[in-house]
Amino acid sequence: MELPPIVQSFVLHFGEMGSRWGINRTVGQIYALLYVSSEPLCADQIVEKLGISRSNVSMSLRELQGWNLVVLKHLPDDRRDFFTTPDDIWQILRTLAEERKKREIDPTMTVLREILMQSPTGEAERYAQDRMADMYGLIEQLTNWYDDVKQLETDRLATLLALGAKVTRLLETKDRIVSFGRGRHSGKKDGESA
Amino acid sequence: MELPPIVQSFVLHFGEMGSRWGINRTVGQIYALLYVSSEPLCADQIVEKLGISRSNVSMSLRELQGWNLVVLKHLPDDRRDFFTTPDDIWQILRTLAEERKKREIDPTMTVLREILMQSPTGEAERYAQDRMADMYGLIEQLTNWYDDVKQLETDRLATLLALGAKVTRLLETKDRIVSFGRGRHSGKKDGESA
DNA sequence: TCGAAGTTTCAGTAATTTCTGAAATTTCAA
DNA sequence: TTGAAATTTCAGAAATTACTGAAACTTCGA
């Protein structure tokens, strides 16, 4: 592997973390390399920089394309494919969230839906189904929130993030204003500060 | 495996999904089984229900304890450990978020911090470091938000979720009120509706 | 202290996943 | 068409991860 030390640490780390993130070492390394490269790279350049086989690079790039995490570029008068990652890191985040949801959550929701359609035959099944319904409900709340928030433009999303838990204070303010306008007070207590 | 069909589908699904979720098949199956069981189970009961070796159960339970995903219970006059999952599914969600952050994000932030402390020696390194700084900054925003909202009580968190992107409309309302109070108008356009 | 019940450890094996090199396929200019 | 460049496929090898059974350990009552 022939890389500047800074880049090398980053690439090796992504390789090691790969398994925790649901991708394999090579895929992680290639992604890291593309992410920190200012110019798009072709497969043979990746082979050279990472010291892995051509076929492994080919398969890993295919997998990254499956995740929509890489962008193809072409140079004039050059048949080779060149690869980069999107410049906009928020876009990368959105893609990652979408793809992980697709792989890690959607299949479970499908299975839960199927199971919840069946009628339980005994007490144990009834209890199990109730628990699964709880799980289904919670995930549904989370994914509804996600579907809602993912539509936001980046700067609004950033505002929302920066606000964090303070939003609840805002909510209380609104409650007060609204109930004042309606001539009555909400029952909520209101003691929190900074 | 001797289980009601509904429970069996659920358990097998969790086993299959395990690899995508960063746990192995057995760990996934055991967790699923405990989650849908109304009573705590001891290791031998798990062996029997899932048809796997005693030692595998022991190691997998240990791993689940490492994730803080199981609760130990004891019966009077019985030395055996019995295991369950917490009843409160929001608590499970919090634990899961915390542990995944610890395993999937924190190590990367440590590596990024270390790399960003070094001085780049050339143009390529400089570019790479800038990209890493972008990544660091984004993850920092996300984790700050997370640290903030994880403090919320469950019902407030649920309110926040239900609100979703509508929060931005609330923000605009507040902007209007505040700027009205200060005797001037914000520059933001305001055309969005339901 | 003994021994029975329960649990964990660990070396070896099984299963799975990743990676490679060689062969096959695609693409495109001449 | 032909063939050179680029890419993909895939069977098997290599590496990694998961699982088991046997032995070791722990706990606690008698």
Coordinates of C-alpha atoms (C1' of nucleotides) in Angstrom, one line a residue:
Chain A
M1 CA 0.0 0.0 0.0
E2 CA 1.6 3.3 -1.2
L3 CA -0.2 6.1 0.5
P4 CA 0.6 9.2 2.5
P5 CA 0.6 8.2 6.2
I6 CA -2.5 10.3 7.0
V7 CA -4.5 8.8 4.3
Q8 CA -3.2 5.3 5.1
S9 CA -4.4 5.5 8.7
F10 CA -7.8 6.6 7.5
V11 CA -8.1 3.9 4.9
L12 CA -7.0 1.2 7.3
H13 CA -9.4 2.4 9.9
F14 CA -12.3 2.2 7.5
G15 CA -11.2 -1.3 6.6
E16 CA -11.2 -2.4 10.2
M17 CA -14.6 -0.7 10.9
G18 CA -16.1 -2.2 7.8
S19 CA -17.4 -5.3 9.6
R20 CA -19.2 -3.3 12.2
W21 CA -20.8 -1.2 9.6
G22 CA -22.0 -4.1 7.5
I23 CA -19.5 -3.9 4.7
N24 CA -16.3 -5.8 4.3
R25 CA -12.7 -4.6 4.6
T26 CA -12.0 -3.9 1.0
V27 CA -15.2 -2.0 0.4
G28 CA -14.5 0.1 3.4
Q29 CA -10.9 0.8 2.3
I30 CA -12.0 1.7 -1.2
Y31 CA -14.7 4.0 0.0
A32 CA -12.3 5.8 2.4
L33 CA -9.7 6.2 -0.4
L34 CA -12.2 7.7 -2.8
Y35 CA -13.6 10.0 -0.1
V36 CA -10.3 11.6 0.6
S37 CA -9.0 11.7 -3.0
S38 CA -9.4 15.1 -4.8
E39 CA -9.6 13.4 -8.2
P40 CA -11.7 10.4 -9.4
L41 CA -9.8 7.1 -9.5
C42 CA -10.0 4.2 -11.9
A43 CA -10.0 0.6 -10.8
D44 CA -6.3 0.1 -11.6
Q45 CA -5.3 3.1 -9.6
I46 CA -7.2 1.6 -6.6
V47 CA -5.5 -1.8 -7.2
E48 CA -2.1 0.0 -7.0
K49 CA -2.8 2.2 -4.1
L50 CA -4.4 -0.5 -1.9
G51 CA -2.4 -3.5 -3.1
I52 CA -5.4 -5.8 -3.7
S53 CA -6.5 -7.8 -6.7
R54 CA -8.2 -6.4 -9.7
S55 CA -11.2 -8.6 -9.3
N56 CA -11.7 -7.7 -5.7
V57 CA -11.7 -4.0 -6.7
S58 CA -14.2 -4.7 -9.4
M59 CA -16.6 -6.5 -7.0
S60 CA -16.2 -4.0 -4.3
L61 CA -16.9 -1.1 -6.6
R62 CA -20.0 -2.9 -7.7
E63 CA -21.1 -3.2 -4.1
L64 CA -20.4 0.5 -3.5
Q65 CA -22.5 1.3 -6.5
G66 CA -25.3 -0.9 -5.1
W67 CA -25.2 1.4 -2.0
N68 CA -25.3 4.5 -4.2
L69 CA -22.2 5.7 -2.4
V70 CA -20.0 6.3 -5.5
V71 CA -20.3 8.5 -8.5
L72 CA -19.0 7.5 -11.9
K73 CA -17.0 10.0 -14.0
H74 CA -15.5 9.8 -17.5
L75 CA -12.6 11.6 -19.0
P76 CA -12.6 12.5 -22.7
D77 CA -11.1 9.9 -24.9
D78 CA -10.8 7.4 -22.1
R79 CA -12.9 4.3 -21.9
R80 CA -12.2 3.6 -18.2
D81 CA -14.6 4.3 -15.4
F82 CA -13.4 6.8 -12.8
F83 CA -15.0 6.8 -9.4
T84 CA -15.5 9.4 -6.7
T85 CA -17.8 10.1 -3.7
P86 CA -20.3 13.0 -3.8
D87 CA -18.7 16.3 -2.6
D88 CA -21.7 17.1 -0.4
I89 CA -21.2 15.3 2.8
W90 CA -24.9 15.8 3.8
Q91 CA -25.9 14.0 0.6
I92 CA -23.6 11.1 1.7
L93 CA -25.4 11.1 5.0
R94 CA -28.8 10.9 3.4
T95 CA -27.7 8.1 1.1
L96 CA -26.2 6.2 4.0
A97 CA -29.4 6.6 6.0
E98 CA -31.6 5.5 3.2
E99 CA -29.6 2.4 2.3
R100 CA -29.2 1.3 5.9
K101 CA -32.9 1.7 6.4
K102 CA -33.5 -0.4 3.3
R103 CA -31.2 -3.2 4.5
E104 CA -31.5 -3.1 8.2
I105 CA -35.1 -2.1 8.9
D106 CA -37.4 -2.6 6.0
P107 CA -37.0 -6.4 5.9
T108 CA -37.9 -6.7 9.6
M109 CA -41.0 -4.5 9.1
T110 CA -42.1 -6.8 6.4
V111 CA -41.7 -9.9 8.5
L112 CA -43.4 -8.2 11.5
R113 CA -46.4 -7.2 9.3
E114 CA -46.7 -10.8 8.1
I115 CA -46.6 -12.2 11.6
L116 CA -49.0 -9.6 13.0
M117 CA -51.6 -10.6 10.3
Q118 CA -51.8 -14.2 11.8
S119 CA -54.1 -15.1 14.7
P120 CA -52.4 -16.3 17.8
T121 CA -53.3 -19.8 18.8
G122 CA -52.4 -19.7 22.5
E123 CA -51.4 -17.5 25.4
A124 CA -47.6 -17.5 24.5
E125 CA -48.4 -16.5 20.9
R126 CA -50.6 -13.7 22.1
Y127 CA -48.0 -12.3 24.3
A128 CA -45.3 -12.6 21.6
Q129 CA -47.5 -10.9 19.1
D130 CA -48.2 -8.0 21.5
R131 CA -44.5 -7.5 21.9
M132 CA -44.0 -7.6 18.2
A133 CA -46.7 -5.0 17.8
D134 CA -44.9 -2.8 20.3
M135 CA -41.8 -3.1 18.2
Y136 CA -43.6 -2.4 15.0
G137 CA -45.2 0.7 16.5
L138 CA -42.0 2.1 17.7
I139 CA -40.1 1.5 14.4
E140 CA -43.1 3.0 12.6
Q141 CA -42.8 6.2 14.6
L142 CA -39.1 6.4 14.0
T143 CA -39.4 5.8 10.3
N144 CA -42.2 8.3 9.9
W145 CA -40.1 10.9 11.6
Y146 CA -37.2 10.0 9.3
D147 CA -39.4 10.2 6.2
D148 CA -40.5 13.6 7.3
V149 CA -37.2 15.0 8.2
K150 CA -35.3 13.7 5.2
Q151 CA -37.3 16.0 3.0
L152 CA -35.8 19.1 4.6
E153 CA -33.2 21.2 2.9
T154 CA -29.8 20.9 4.4
D155 CA -29.7 24.2 6.1
R156 CA -33.0 23.6 7.8
L157 CA -31.9 20.2 8.8
A158 CA -28.8 21.7 10.3
T159 CA -30.9 24.2 12.2
L160 CA -33.0 21.5 13.6
L161 CA -30.0 19.6 14.7
A162 CA -28.5 22.6 16.4
L163 CA -31.7 23.2 18.2
G164 CA -31.8 19.6 19.6
A165 CA -33.8 19.2 22.8
K166 CA -34.4 23.0 23.0
V167 CA -37.2 22.3 20.6
T168 CA -39.3 21.2 23.5
R169 CA -38.9 24.5 25.2
L170 CA -40.1 26.1 22.0
L171 CA -43.1 23.8 22.1
E172 CA -43.9 25.0 25.6
T173 CA -43.6 28.6 24.4
K174 CA -46.0 27.9 21.6
D175 CA -48.4 26.1 24.1
R176 CA -48.4 29.2 26.3
I177 CA -49.0 31.5 23.4
V178 CA -51.7 29.4 21.9
S179 CA -53.5 28.8 25.3
F180 CA -53.2 32.5 26.1
G181 CA -54.8 33.3 22.8
R182 CA -57.6 30.8 23.6
G183 CA -58.0 32.3 27.1
R184 CA -56.9 29.2 29.1
H185 CA -53.7 27.6 30.3
S186 CA -52.2 24.2 29.4
G187 CA -51.8 21.8 32.2
K188 CA -48.1 21.2 31.6
K189 CA -45.5 22.2 34.1
D190 CA -42.8 24.3 32.8
G191 CA -39.8 24.4 35.2
E192 CA -36.9 23.6 32.8
S193 CA -34.2 26.1 32.0
A194 CA -31.1 26.4 29.8
Chain B
M1 CA -36.2 -25.9 17.5
E2 CA -39.5 -26.3 19.4
L3 CA -41.4 -23.1 19.1
P4 CA -44.8 -21.8 18.1
P5 CA -44.7 -20.9 14.4
I6 CA -45.1 -17.2 15.0
V7 CA -42.3 -17.1 17.5
Q8 CA -40.2 -19.3 15.3
S9 CA -40.5 -16.9 12.3
F10 CA -39.5 -14.0 14.4
V11 CA -36.5 -15.8 16.0
L12 CA -35.2 -17.1 12.6
H13 CA -35.6 -13.6 11.1
F14 CA -33.5 -12.0 13.9
G15 CA -30.9 -14.7 13.3
E16 CA -30.7 -13.9 9.6
M17 CA -30.6 -10.2 10.2
G18 CA -27.9 -10.5 12.8
S19 CA -25.0 -10.2 10.4
R20 CA -26.5 -6.9 9.0
W21 CA -26.9 -5.6 12.5
G22 CA -23.4 -6.4 13.7
I23 CA -24.3 -9.4 15.8
N24 CA -24.2 -13.1 15.0
R25 CA -27.0 -15.5 14.3
T26 CA -27.2 -17.1 17.7
V27 CA -27.1 -13.7 19.5
G28 CA -29.9 -12.5 17.3
Q29 CA -32.0 -15.6 17.9
I30 CA -31.5 -15.5 21.7
Y31 CA -32.4 -11.8 21.8
A32 CA -35.5 -12.4 19.8
L33 CA -36.6 -15.3 21.9
L34 CA -36.1 -13.4 25.2
Y35 CA -37.9 -10.4 23.7
V36 CA -41.1 -12.3 23.0
S37 CA -41.1 -14.5 26.1
S38 CA -43.4 -13.4 28.9
E39 CA -41.2 -15.1 31.5
P40 CA -37.4 -14.9 32.0
L41 CA -35.6 -17.9 30.6
C42 CA -32.5 -19.7 31.9
A43 CA -29.7 -20.9 29.7
D44 CA -30.9 -24.5 29.5
Q45 CA -34.3 -23.5 28.4
I46 CA -32.7 -21.5 25.6
V47 CA -30.6 -24.5 24.6
E48 CA -33.8 -26.5 24.4
K49 CA -35.9 -24.0 22.5
L50 CA -33.2 -23.1 20.0
G51 CA -31.4 -26.4 19.6
I52 CA -27.9 -25.0 20.0
S53 CA -25.0 -25.9 22.3
R54 CA -24.9 -24.9 25.9
S55 CA -21.5 -23.2 25.5
N56 CA -22.8 -21.2 22.5
V57 CA -25.7 -20.0 24.6
S58 CA -23.3 -19.0 27.4
M59 CA -21.1 -17.0 25.1
S60 CA -24.0 -15.3 23.4
L61 CA -25.7 -14.3 26.7
R62 CA -22.4 -12.8 27.7
E63 CA -22.3 -10.8 24.5
L64 CA -25.9 -9.6 25.1
Q65 CA -24.9 -8.5 28.5
G66 CA -22.0 -6.6 27.0
W67 CA -24.6 -4.8 24.9
N68 CA -26.7 -4.2 28.1
L69 CA -29.6 -5.7 26.2
V70 CA -30.6 -8.3 28.7
V71 CA -31.7 -8.2 32.3
L72 CA -30.8 -10.8 34.9
K73 CA -33.5 -12.2 37.2
H74 CA -33.3 -14.7 40.0
L75 CA -36.0 -16.9 41.4
P76 CA -36.1 -17.7 45.2
D77 CA -34.2 -20.9 46.0
D78 CA -32.8 -21.3 42.5
R79 CA -29.2 -20.6 41.7
R80 CA -29.7 -20.3 38.0
D81 CA -29.6 -17.0 36.1
F82 CA -32.8 -16.1 34.3
F83 CA -32.7 -13.6 31.5
T84 CA -35.2 -11.2 30.0
T85 CA -35.2 -8.0 28.0
P86 CA -36.4 -4.7 29.5
D87 CA -40.2 -4.2 29.3
D88 CA -39.9 -0.7 28.1
I89 CA -39.2 -0.7 24.4
W90 CA -38.0 3.0 24.5
Q91 CA -35.4 1.9 27.0
I92 CA -34.3 -0.8 24.6
L93 CA -34.0 1.8 21.8
R94 CA -31.9 4.1 24.0
T95 CA -29.6 1.2 24.9
L96 CA -29.3 0.2 21.3
A97 CA -28.5 3.7 20.2
E98 CA -25.9 4.2 22.9
E99 CA -24.1 0.9 22.2
R100 CA -24.1 1.3 18.5
K101 CA -22.7 4.8 18.9
K102 CA -20.0 3.4 21.2
R103 CA -19.0 0.7 18.7
E104 CA -19.6 2.3 15.3
I105 CA -18.9 6.0 15.8
D106 CA -16.7 6.7 18.7
P107 CA -13.7 4.8 17.4
T108 CA -13.8 6.7 14.2
M109 CA -14.0 10.0 15.9
T110 CA -10.9 9.1 17.9
V111 CA -9.0 8.2 14.8
L112 CA -10.2 11.4 13.0
R113 CA -9.1 13.5 16.0
E114 CA -5.7 12.0 15.9
I115 CA -5.2 12.4 12.2
L116 CA -6.5 16.0 12.3
M117 CA -3.8 16.9 14.9
Q118 CA -1.0 16.1 12.4
S119 CA 0.3 18.7 9.9
P120 CA -0.2 17.7 6.3
T121 CA 3.0 17.4 4.3
G122 CA 1.7 17.9 0.8
E123 CA -1.2 18.9 -1.3
A124 CA -2.9 15.5 -1.3
E125 CA -2.7 15.3 2.5
R126 CA -4.1 18.8 2.8
Y127 CA -7.1 17.9 0.7
A128 CA -7.6 14.6 2.6
Q129 CA -7.5 16.3 5.9
D130 CA -10.0 18.9 4.8
R131 CA -12.4 16.1 3.8
M132 CA -11.8 14.4 7.2
A133 CA -12.5 17.6 9.0
D134 CA -15.8 17.9 7.1
M135 CA -16.7 14.3 8.2
Y136 CA -15.6 15.1 11.8
G137 CA -17.8 18.2 11.9
L138 CA -20.9 16.5 10.5
I139 CA -20.6 13.6 12.9
E140 CA -20.0 16.0 15.8
Q141 CA -23.3 17.9 14.9
L142 CA -25.2 14.6 14.8
T143 CA -23.8 13.3 18.1
N144 CA -24.4 16.6 19.8
W145 CA -28.0 16.5 18.7
Y146 CA -28.2 12.9 19.9
D147 CA -26.6 13.7 23.3
D148 CA -29.2 16.4 23.7
V149 CA -32.3 14.5 22.8
K150 CA -31.4 11.4 24.6
Q151 CA -31.9 13.3 27.9
L152 CA -35.6 13.8 27.1
E153 CA -38.2 11.9 28.9
T154 CA -40.0 9.4 26.7
D155 CA -43.2 11.3 26.2
R156 CA -41.4 14.4 25.1
L157 CA -39.2 12.4 22.8
A158 CA -42.4 10.9 21.3
T159 CA -43.9 14.4 20.9
L160 CA -40.8 15.5 19.1
L161 CA -40.9 12.5 16.8
A162 CA -44.6 13.0 16.0
L163 CA -43.8 16.6 15.1
G164 CA -41.1 15.7 12.7
A165 CA -40.4 18.3 10.0
K166 CA -43.3 20.4 11.3
V167 CA -40.9 21.8 13.8
T168 CA -39.5 24.1 11.1
R169 CA -42.9 25.6 10.7
L170 CA -42.9 26.3 14.4
L171 CA -39.5 27.9 14.1
E172 CA -40.8 30.2 11.4
T173 CA -43.7 31.1 13.7
K174 CA -41.3 31.9 16.4
D175 CA -39.1 34.0 14.0
R176 CA -42.1 36.0 13.1
I177 CA -43.1 36.6 16.6
V178 CA -39.6 37.5 17.8
S179 CA -39.0 39.8 14.9
F180 CA -42.4 41.4 15.3
G181 CA -41.6 42.0 18.9
R182 CA -38.3 43.6 17.9
G183 CA -40.1 45.8 15.4
R184 CA -38.6 44.4 12.2
H185 CA -39.2 41.5 9.8
S186 CA -37.0 38.5 9.1
G187 CA -35.8 38.1 5.6
K188 CA -37.0 34.6 5.3
K189 CA -39.7 33.8 2.8
D190 CA -42.6 31.9 4.3
G191 CA -44.7 30.3 1.6
E192 CA -44.8 26.8 2.9
S193 CA -48.0 25.2 4.1
A194 CA -49.3 21.9 5.5
Chain C
dT1 C1' -14.1 -30.3 53.0
dC2 C1' -17.0 -32.5 49.8
dG3 C1' -19.8 -32.8 45.9
dA4 C1' -23.7 -31.4 43.1
dA5 C1' -25.5 -27.8 40.3
dG6 C1' -24.6 -24.4 37.4
dT7 C1' -21.5 -21.7 34.4
dT8 C1' -17.5 -20.5 31.6
dT9 C1' -13.4 -21.3 29.0
dC10 C1' -11.0 -22.9 25.2
dA11 C1' -8.8 -25.8 21.6
dG12 C1' -10.3 -27.8 17.6
dT13 C1' -13.7 -28.1 13.9
dA14 C1' -17.3 -26.4 11.0
dA15 C1' -19.3 -22.9 8.4
dT16 C1' -19.1 -18.7 6.2
dT17 C1' -17.1 -14.9 4.0
dT18 C1' -13.6 -12.7 1.5
dC19 C1' -10.2 -12.7 -2.0
dT20 C1' -7.6 -14.2 -6.0
dG21 C1' -6.2 -15.6 -10.7
dA22 C1' -7.7 -17.3 -14.9
dA23 C1' -11.1 -17.4 -18.2
dA24 C1' -15.0 -15.2 -20.3
dT25 C1' -17.3 -11.1 -21.7
dT26 C1' -18.0 -6.4 -23.3
dT27 C1' -16.8 -2.3 -25.8
dC28 C1' -15.1 0.2 -29.3
dA29 C1' -11.7 1.7 -32.9
dA30 C1' -9.7 0.4 -37.0
Chain D
dT1 C1' -14.8 -8.5 -38.6
dT2 C1' -10.9 -8.3 -35.8
dG3 C1' -8.4 -7.5 -31.8
dA4 C1' -6.8 -4.8 -28.0
dA5 C1' -8.3 -2.6 -23.8
dA6 C1' -11.2 -2.7 -20.1
dT7 C1' -14.2 -5.1 -17.1
dT8 C1' -16.7 -9.0 -15.0
dT9 C1' -17.4 -13.6 -13.5
dC10 C1' -16.6 -17.5 -10.9
dA11 C1' -14.4 -21.7 -9.0
dG12 C1' -11.4 -22.6 -5.6
dA13 C1' -8.0 -20.9 -1.9
dA14 C1' -7.3 -18.2 2.1
dA15 C1' -8.9 -16.0 6.0
dT16 C1' -12.1 -15.1 9.3
dT17 C1' -15.9 -16.1 12.3
dA18 C1' -19.1 -19.1 14.7
dC19 C1' -19.9 -23.3 17.1
dT20 C1' -19.2 -27.5 19.8
dG21 C1' -17.7 -30.8 23.4
dA22 C1' -14.8 -31.6 27.0
dA23 C1' -12.6 -29.9 30.8
dA24 C1' -12.1 -26.3 34.2
dC25 C1' -14.0 -23.4 37.3
dT26 C1' -17.4 -21.3 40.8
dT27 C1' -20.8 -21.4 44.2
dC28 C1' -23.1 -23.0 47.9
dG29 C1' -25.5 -26.4 51.0
dA30 C1' -24.5 -30.2 54.0

